[in-house]
Coordinates of C-alpha atoms and ligand atoms in Angstrom, one line a residue:
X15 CA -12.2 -9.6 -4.1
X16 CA -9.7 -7.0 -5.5
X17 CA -6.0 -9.0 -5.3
X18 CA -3.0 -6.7 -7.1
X19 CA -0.2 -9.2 -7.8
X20 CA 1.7 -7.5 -10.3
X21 CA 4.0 -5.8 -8.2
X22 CA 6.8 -6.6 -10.5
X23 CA 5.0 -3.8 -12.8
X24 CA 4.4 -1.4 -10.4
X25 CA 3.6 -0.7 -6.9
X26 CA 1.6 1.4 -4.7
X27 CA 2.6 4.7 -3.3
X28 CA 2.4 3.8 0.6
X29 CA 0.9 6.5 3.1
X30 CA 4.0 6.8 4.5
X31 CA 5.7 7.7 1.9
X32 CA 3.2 10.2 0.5
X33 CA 3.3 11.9 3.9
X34 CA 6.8 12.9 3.4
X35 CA 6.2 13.8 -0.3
X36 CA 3.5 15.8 0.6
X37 CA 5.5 19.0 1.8
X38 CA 7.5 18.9 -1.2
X39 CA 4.3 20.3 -3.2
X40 CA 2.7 22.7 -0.8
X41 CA 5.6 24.1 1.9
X42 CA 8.8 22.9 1.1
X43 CA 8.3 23.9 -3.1
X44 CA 11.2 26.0 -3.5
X45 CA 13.4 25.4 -6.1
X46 CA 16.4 23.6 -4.7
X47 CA 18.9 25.4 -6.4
X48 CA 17.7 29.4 -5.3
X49 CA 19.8 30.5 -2.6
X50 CA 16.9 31.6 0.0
X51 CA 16.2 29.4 2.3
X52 CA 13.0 28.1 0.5
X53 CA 15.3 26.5 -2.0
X54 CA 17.7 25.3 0.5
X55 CA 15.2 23.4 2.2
X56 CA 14.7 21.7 -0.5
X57 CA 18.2 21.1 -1.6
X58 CA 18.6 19.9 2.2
X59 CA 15.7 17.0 1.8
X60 CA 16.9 16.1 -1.6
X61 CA 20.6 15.6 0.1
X62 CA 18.8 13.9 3.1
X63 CA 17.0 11.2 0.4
X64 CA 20.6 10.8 -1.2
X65 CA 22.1 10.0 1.8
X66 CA 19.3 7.2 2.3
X67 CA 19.8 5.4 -1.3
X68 CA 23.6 5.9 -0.4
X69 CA 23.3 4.3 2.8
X70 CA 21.1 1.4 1.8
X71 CA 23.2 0.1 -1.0
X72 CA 26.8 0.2 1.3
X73 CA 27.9 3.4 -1.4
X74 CA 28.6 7.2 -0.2
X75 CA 26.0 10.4 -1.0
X76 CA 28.4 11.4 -3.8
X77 CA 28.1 8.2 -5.8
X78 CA 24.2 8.7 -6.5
X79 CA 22.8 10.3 -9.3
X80 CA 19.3 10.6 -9.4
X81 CA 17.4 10.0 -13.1
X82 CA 13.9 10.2 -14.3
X83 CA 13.3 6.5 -13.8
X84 CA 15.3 3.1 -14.0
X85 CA 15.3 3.5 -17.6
X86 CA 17.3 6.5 -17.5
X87 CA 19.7 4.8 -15.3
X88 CA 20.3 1.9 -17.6
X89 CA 20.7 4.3 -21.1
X90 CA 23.0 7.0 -18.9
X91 CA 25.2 4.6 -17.5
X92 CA 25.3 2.1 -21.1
X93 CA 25.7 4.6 -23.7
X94 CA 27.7 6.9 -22.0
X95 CA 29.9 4.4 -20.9
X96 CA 30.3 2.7 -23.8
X97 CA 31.4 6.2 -25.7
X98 CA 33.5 7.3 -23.5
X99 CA 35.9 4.1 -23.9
X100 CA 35.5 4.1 -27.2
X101 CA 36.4 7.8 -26.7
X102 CA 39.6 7.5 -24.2
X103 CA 40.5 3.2 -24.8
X104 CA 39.3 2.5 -28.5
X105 CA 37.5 -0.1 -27.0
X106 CA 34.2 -1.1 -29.0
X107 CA 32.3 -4.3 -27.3
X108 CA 30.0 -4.5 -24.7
X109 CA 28.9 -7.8 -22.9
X110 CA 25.3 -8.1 -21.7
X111 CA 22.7 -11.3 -21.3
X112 CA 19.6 -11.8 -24.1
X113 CA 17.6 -12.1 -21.2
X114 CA 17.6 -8.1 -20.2
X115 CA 15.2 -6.0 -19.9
X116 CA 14.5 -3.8 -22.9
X117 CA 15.8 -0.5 -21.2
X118 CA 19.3 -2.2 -21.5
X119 CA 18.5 -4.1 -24.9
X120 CA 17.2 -1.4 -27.1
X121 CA 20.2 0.5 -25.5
X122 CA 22.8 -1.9 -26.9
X123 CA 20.9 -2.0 -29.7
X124 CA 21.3 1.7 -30.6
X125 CA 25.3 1.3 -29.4
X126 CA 25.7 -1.5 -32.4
X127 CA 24.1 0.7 -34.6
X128 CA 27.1 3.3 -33.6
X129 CA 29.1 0.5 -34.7
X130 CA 30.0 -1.5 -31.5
X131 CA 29.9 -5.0 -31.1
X132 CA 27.8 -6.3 -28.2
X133 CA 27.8 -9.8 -27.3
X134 CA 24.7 -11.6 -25.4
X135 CA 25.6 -13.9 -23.4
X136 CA 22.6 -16.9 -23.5
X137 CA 20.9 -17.8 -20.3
X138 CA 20.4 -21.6 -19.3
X139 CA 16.9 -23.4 -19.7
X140 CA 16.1 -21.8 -16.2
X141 CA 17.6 -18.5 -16.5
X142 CA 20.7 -18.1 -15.0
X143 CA 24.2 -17.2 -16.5
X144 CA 27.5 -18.3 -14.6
X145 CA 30.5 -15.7 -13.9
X146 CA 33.0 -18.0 -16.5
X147 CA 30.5 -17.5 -19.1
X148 CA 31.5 -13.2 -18.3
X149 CA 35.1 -14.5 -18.1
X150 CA 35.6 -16.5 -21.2
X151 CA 33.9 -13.3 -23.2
X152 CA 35.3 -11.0 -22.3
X153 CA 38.3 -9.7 -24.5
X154 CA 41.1 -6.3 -24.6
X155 CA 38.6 -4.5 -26.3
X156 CA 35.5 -5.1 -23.9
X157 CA 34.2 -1.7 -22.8
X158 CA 31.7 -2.7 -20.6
X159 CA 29.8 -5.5 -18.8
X160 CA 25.8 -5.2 -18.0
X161 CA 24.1 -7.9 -16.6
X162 CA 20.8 -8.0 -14.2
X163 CA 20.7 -8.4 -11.1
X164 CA 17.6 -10.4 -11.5
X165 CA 15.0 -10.9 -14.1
X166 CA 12.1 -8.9 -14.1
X167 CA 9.7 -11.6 -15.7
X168 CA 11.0 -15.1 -13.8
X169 CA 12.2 -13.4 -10.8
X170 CA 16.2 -15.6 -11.4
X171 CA 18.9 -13.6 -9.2
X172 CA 22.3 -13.8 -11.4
X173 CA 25.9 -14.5 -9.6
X174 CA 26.4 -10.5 -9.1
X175 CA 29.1 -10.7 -6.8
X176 CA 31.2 -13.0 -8.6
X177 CA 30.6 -11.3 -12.4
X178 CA 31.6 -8.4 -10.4
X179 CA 35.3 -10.1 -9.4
X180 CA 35.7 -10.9 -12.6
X181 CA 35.2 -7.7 -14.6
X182 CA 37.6 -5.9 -11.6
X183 CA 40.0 -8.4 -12.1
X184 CA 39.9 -8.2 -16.0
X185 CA 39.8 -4.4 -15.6
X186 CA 36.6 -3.7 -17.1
X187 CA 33.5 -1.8 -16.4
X188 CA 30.6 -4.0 -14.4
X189 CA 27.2 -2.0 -14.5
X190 CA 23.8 -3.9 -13.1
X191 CA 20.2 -3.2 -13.5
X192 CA 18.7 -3.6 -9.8
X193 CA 15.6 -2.4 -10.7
X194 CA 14.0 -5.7 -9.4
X195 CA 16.2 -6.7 -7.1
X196 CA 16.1 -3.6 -4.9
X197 CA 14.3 -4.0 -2.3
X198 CA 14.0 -7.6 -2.2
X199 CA 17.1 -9.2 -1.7
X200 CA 20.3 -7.3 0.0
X201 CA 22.8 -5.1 -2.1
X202 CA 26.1 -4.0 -1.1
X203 CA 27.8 -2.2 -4.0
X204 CA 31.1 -1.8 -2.4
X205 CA 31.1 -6.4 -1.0
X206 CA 29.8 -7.2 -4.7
X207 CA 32.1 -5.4 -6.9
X208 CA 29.5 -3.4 -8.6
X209 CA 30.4 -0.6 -10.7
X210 CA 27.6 1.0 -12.0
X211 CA 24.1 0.4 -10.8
X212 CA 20.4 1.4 -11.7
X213 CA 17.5 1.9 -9.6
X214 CA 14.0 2.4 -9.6
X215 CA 11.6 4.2 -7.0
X216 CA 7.9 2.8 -8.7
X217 CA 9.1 -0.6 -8.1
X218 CA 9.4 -0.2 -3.9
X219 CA 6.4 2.0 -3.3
X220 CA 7.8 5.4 -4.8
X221 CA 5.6 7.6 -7.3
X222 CA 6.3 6.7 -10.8
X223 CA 9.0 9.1 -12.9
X224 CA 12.2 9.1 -10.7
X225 CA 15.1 6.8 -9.9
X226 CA 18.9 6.9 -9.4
X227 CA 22.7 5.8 -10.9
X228 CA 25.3 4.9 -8.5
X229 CA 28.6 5.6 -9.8
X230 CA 31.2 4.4 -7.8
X231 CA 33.7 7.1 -7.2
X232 CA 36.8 7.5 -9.3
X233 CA 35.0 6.1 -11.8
X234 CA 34.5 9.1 -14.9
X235 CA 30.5 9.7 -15.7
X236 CA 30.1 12.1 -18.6
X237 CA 27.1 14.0 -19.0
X238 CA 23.7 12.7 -19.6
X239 CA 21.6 15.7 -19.8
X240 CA 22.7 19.2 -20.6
X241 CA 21.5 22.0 -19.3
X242 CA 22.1 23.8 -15.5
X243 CA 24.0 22.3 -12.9
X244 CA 21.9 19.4 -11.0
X245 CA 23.5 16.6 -9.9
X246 CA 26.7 17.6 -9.7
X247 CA 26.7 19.2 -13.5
X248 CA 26.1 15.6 -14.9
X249 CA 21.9 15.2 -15.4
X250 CA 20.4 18.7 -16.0
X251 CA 17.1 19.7 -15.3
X252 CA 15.3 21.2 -11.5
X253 CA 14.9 18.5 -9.5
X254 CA 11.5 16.0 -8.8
X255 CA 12.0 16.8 -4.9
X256 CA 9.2 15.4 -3.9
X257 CA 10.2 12.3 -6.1
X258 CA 13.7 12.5 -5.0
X259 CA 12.1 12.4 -0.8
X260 CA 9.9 9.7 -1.7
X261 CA 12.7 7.6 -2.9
X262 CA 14.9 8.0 -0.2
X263 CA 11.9 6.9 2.2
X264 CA 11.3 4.3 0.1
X265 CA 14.3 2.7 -0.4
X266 CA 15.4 2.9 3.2
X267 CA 11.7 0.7 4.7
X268 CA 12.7 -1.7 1.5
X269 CA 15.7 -2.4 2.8
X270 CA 15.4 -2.4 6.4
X271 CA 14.4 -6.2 7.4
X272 CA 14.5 -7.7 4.0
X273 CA 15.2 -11.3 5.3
X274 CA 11.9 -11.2 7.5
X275 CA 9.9 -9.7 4.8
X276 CA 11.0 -12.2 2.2
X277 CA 10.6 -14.8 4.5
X278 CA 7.0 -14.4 4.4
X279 CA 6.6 -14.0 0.9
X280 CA 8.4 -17.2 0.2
X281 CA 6.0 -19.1 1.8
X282 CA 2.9 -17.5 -0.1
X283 CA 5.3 -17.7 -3.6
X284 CA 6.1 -21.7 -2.8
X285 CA 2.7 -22.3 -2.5
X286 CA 1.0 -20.4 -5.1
X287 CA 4.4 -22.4 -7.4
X288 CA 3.3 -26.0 -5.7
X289 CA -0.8 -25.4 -6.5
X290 CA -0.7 -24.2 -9.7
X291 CA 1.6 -26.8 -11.0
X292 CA -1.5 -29.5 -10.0
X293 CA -3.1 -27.7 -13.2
X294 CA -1.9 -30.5 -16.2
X295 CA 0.5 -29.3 -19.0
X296 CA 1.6 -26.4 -16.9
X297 CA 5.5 -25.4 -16.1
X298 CA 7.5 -22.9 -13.6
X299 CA 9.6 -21.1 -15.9
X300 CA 12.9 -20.4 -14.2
X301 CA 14.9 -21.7 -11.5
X302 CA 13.5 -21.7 -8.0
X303 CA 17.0 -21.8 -5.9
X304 CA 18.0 -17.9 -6.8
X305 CA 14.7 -16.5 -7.4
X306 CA 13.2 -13.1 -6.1
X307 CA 10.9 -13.8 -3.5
X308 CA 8.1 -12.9 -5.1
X309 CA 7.9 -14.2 -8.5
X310 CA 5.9 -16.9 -9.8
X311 CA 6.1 -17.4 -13.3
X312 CA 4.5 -20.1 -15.1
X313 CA 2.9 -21.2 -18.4
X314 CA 0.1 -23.1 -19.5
X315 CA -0.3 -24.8 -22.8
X316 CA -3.2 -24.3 -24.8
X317 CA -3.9 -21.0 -23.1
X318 CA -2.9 -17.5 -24.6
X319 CA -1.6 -15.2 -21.8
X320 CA -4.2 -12.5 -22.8
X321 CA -7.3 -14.6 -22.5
X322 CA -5.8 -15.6 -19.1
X323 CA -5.4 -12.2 -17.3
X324 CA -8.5 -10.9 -18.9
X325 CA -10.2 -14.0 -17.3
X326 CA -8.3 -13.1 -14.1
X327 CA -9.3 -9.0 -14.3
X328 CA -12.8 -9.6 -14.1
X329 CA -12.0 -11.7 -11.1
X330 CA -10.6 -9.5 -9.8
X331 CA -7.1 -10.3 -10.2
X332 CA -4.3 -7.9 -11.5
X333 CA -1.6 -10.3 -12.9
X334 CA 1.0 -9.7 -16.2
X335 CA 2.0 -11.9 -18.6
X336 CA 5.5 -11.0 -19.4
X337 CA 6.7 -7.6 -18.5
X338 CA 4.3 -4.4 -18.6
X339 CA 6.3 -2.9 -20.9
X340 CA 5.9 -4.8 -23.7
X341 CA 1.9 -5.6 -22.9
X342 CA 0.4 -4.8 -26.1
X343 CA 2.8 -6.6 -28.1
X344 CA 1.7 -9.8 -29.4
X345 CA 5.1 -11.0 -29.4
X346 CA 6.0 -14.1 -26.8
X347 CA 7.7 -13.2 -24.0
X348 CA 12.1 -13.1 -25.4
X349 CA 13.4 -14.2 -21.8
X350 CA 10.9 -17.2 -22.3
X351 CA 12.5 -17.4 -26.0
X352 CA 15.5 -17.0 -24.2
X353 CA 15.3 -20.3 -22.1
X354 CA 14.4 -21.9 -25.8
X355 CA 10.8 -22.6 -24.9
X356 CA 8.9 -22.8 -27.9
X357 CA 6.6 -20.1 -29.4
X358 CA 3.6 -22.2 -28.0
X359 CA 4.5 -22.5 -24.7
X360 CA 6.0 -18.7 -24.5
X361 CA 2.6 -17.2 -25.0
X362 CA 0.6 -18.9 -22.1
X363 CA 2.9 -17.6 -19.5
X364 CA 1.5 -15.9 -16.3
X365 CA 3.5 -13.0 -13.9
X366 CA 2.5 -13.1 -10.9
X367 CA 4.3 -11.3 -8.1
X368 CA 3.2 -10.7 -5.0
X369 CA 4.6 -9.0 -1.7
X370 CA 4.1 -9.0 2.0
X371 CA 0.7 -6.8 1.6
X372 CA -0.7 -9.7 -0.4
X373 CA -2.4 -12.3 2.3
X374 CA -3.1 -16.4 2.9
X375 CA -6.5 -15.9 2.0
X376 CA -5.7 -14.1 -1.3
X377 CA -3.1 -16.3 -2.2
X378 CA -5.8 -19.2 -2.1
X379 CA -8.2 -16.9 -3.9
X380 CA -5.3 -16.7 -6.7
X381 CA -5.2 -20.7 -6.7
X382 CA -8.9 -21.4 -7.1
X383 CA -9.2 -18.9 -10.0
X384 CA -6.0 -19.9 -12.1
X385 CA -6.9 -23.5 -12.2
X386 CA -10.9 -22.5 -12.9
X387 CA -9.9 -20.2 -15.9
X388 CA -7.6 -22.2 -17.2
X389 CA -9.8 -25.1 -17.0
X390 CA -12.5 -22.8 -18.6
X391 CA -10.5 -21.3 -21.9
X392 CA -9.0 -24.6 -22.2
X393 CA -12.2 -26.3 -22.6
X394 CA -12.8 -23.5 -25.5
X395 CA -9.5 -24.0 -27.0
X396 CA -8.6 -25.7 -30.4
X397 CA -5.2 -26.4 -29.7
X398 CA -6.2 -27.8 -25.9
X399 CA -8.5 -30.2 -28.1
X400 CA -5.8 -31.5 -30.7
X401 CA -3.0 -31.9 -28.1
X402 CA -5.4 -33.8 -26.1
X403 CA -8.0 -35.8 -28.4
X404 CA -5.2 -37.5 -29.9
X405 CA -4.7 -35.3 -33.3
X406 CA -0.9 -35.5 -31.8
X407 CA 1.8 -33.1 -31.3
X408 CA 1.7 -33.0 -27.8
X409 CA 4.8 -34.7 -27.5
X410 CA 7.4 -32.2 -28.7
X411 CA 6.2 -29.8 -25.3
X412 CA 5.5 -33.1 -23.3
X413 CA 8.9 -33.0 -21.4
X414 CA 8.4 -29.0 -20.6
X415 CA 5.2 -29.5 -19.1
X416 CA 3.5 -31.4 -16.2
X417 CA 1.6 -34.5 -17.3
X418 CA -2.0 -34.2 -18.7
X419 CA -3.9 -36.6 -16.5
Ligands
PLP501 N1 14.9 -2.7 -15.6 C1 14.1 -3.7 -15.2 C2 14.7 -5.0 -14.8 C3 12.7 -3.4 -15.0 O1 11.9 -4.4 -14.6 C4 12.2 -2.2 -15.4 C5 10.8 -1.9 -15.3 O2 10.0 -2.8 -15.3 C6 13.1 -1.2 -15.8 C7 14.4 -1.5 -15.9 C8 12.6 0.2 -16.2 O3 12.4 0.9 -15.0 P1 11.5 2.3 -15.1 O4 10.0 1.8 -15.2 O5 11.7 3.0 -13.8 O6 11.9 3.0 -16.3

């Protein structure tokens, strides 16, 4: 059995949506900014797909910028942002959460280096931060507010709407990351108050490599890239049309019946959430009342995250630890840090996220063989044996964890 339940990381490219990409390569190739009607034709789809992200997000064509991925998105719309008040206002602080994902971190990161002060607003034990925590920080100087719109490793959906009220009525920038969130639960840019928003097309069954900023209108958006005169002067370089169509396609099926979809998923996420915490000395990490559909997120003590999804490869299983992007890394998991789990616990976590292609059957497939390979490198483990043949120090993760029976 081959199960993909990483989705989170990645997703596949659906026929569909390759069907209308298709053209871009072989008949419709012309550069979208010649004058011929090659080009045109392609300046026409790429306005088409911007009408689309417009259109599913409540904002207007003009207010969408389209980027080289979500990444992009989140450094364009942070730095630039950020430089420009510093620029016009003299203001120097930005306010963000130190559970984001590192395409906003390392960008606040390089802004403090630049010599503003950014402030990270710490989650609760189950990941969420409240709109008075925004309030209460934010000052005269604050440039800029970016906060997620949910987590990309426990799935927690974050008070969006109400952050938003705050920063407009405190006058200050509000961007979000909705890399995750598109898709999967509904976004209105113009009902929540958002300013500034990033979005990613890999993440809703787009190619890999592009994504968009909305901008809302009146709102000033210096350059990112330099160069010709694509996207309205602002990001340089010829368009990925067939990107650019795929994303529009993409974004418009993702957001068309959302509640139906994620009703279905629920019911596979609640149960894969209700099985897997039978396995002893195991936790959900994050909250379960705002949580993307999809997510499950959990960790098991005694067991190192790698050895898990190896286990779960050559089962046929494609799960994450953590996010993708820092795979490789050794390092726990910092929005697990960020909750305040300890180190121990923080490695053993498990990603899981499924969608409404995964199925029942697999979903009980994905039951079976977590508690079997846990069970299995557990019985191998050193640290399984001291916590549980009564060496001690079990008791410091005891109230994290379900009981050891
Ligand atoms: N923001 C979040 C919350 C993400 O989960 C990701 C990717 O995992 C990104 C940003 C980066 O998006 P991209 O891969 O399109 O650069």
């Amino acid at each position: 059995m081959k199960i993909y339940a990483d989705n989170a990381a990645t997703t596949p490219v659906l026929p569909e949506i390759l069907s209308v990409m298709l053209p871009c390569f072989t008949e419709n190739y012309g550069n979208p900014s010649s004058i011929y009607s090659l080009g045109m034709n392609a300046l026409r789809a790429i306005e088409k797909a911007r009408s689309q992200c417009a259109a599913a997000i409540g904002a207007k064509s003009n207010e969408i910028y389209f980027t080289g991925c979500g990444t992009e998105a989140d450094n364009w719309a942070i730095k630039e942002t950020a430089r420009r008040l510093r620029r016009e206002k003299g203001k120097t602080e930005i306010i963000t959460t130190n559970f984001e994902h590192h395409a906003v971190l390392h960008s606040t990161q390089a802004l403090e280096k630049e010599g503003f002060t950014v402030k990270y607003l710490p989650v609760s034990s189950d990941g969420y931060i409240t709109a008075n925590q925004v309030s209460d920080a934010i000052t005269d100087n604050t440039a800029l507010v970016t906060i997620m719109y949910a987590n990309n490793e426990i799935g927690t959906i974050l008070p969006i709407k109400e952050i938003g009220a705050i920063c407009r009525e405190k006058g200050v920038i509000f961007h979000t990351d909705a890399v995750q969130a598109i898709g999967h639960v509904p976004i209105n840019v113009t009902t929540q108050n958002i300013d500034m928003m990033s979005v990613s097309g890999h993440k809703i069954h787009a190619p890999k490599g592009v994504g968009f900023l909305y901008c809302k209108n009146g709102l000033k958006l210096d350059r990112f890239m330099h160069g010709g005169a694509q996207e309205r002067g602002k990001r340089a370089g010829t368009e990925n049309t067939a990107g650019i169509v795929a994303l529009g396609e993409a974004i418009t099926l993702a957001t068309t019946g959302i509640e139906e979809r994620a009703a279905k998923i629920i019911l596979m996420r609640d149960r894969l959430i209700k099985e897997l915490s039978k396995i002893p000395a195991s936790r959900v990490n994050g909250g379960c009342k705002d949580r993307l559909p999809g997510n499950v997120n959990m960790s098991f003590i005694g067991i190192e995250g790698e050895s898990l999804l190896l286990n779960l490869d050559l089962a046929g299983i494609s799960a994450s630890s953590g996010s993708a992007c820092t795979s490789g890394s050794l390092d726990p998991s910092h929005v697990l840090l960020a909750l305040g789990l300890p180190h121990e616990i923080a490695h053993g976590s498990l990603r899981l996220s499924i969608n409404e292609y995964n199925t029942d059957d697999e979903i009980d497939y994905i039951i079976e063989t977590v508690s079997k390979v846990c069970a299995k490198i557990r019985a191998m483990s050193p640290l399984w044996e001291d916590l549980t043949g009564g060496k001690g120090g079990f008791e410091r993760f005891a109230p994290l964890l379900t009981p050891i029976k």
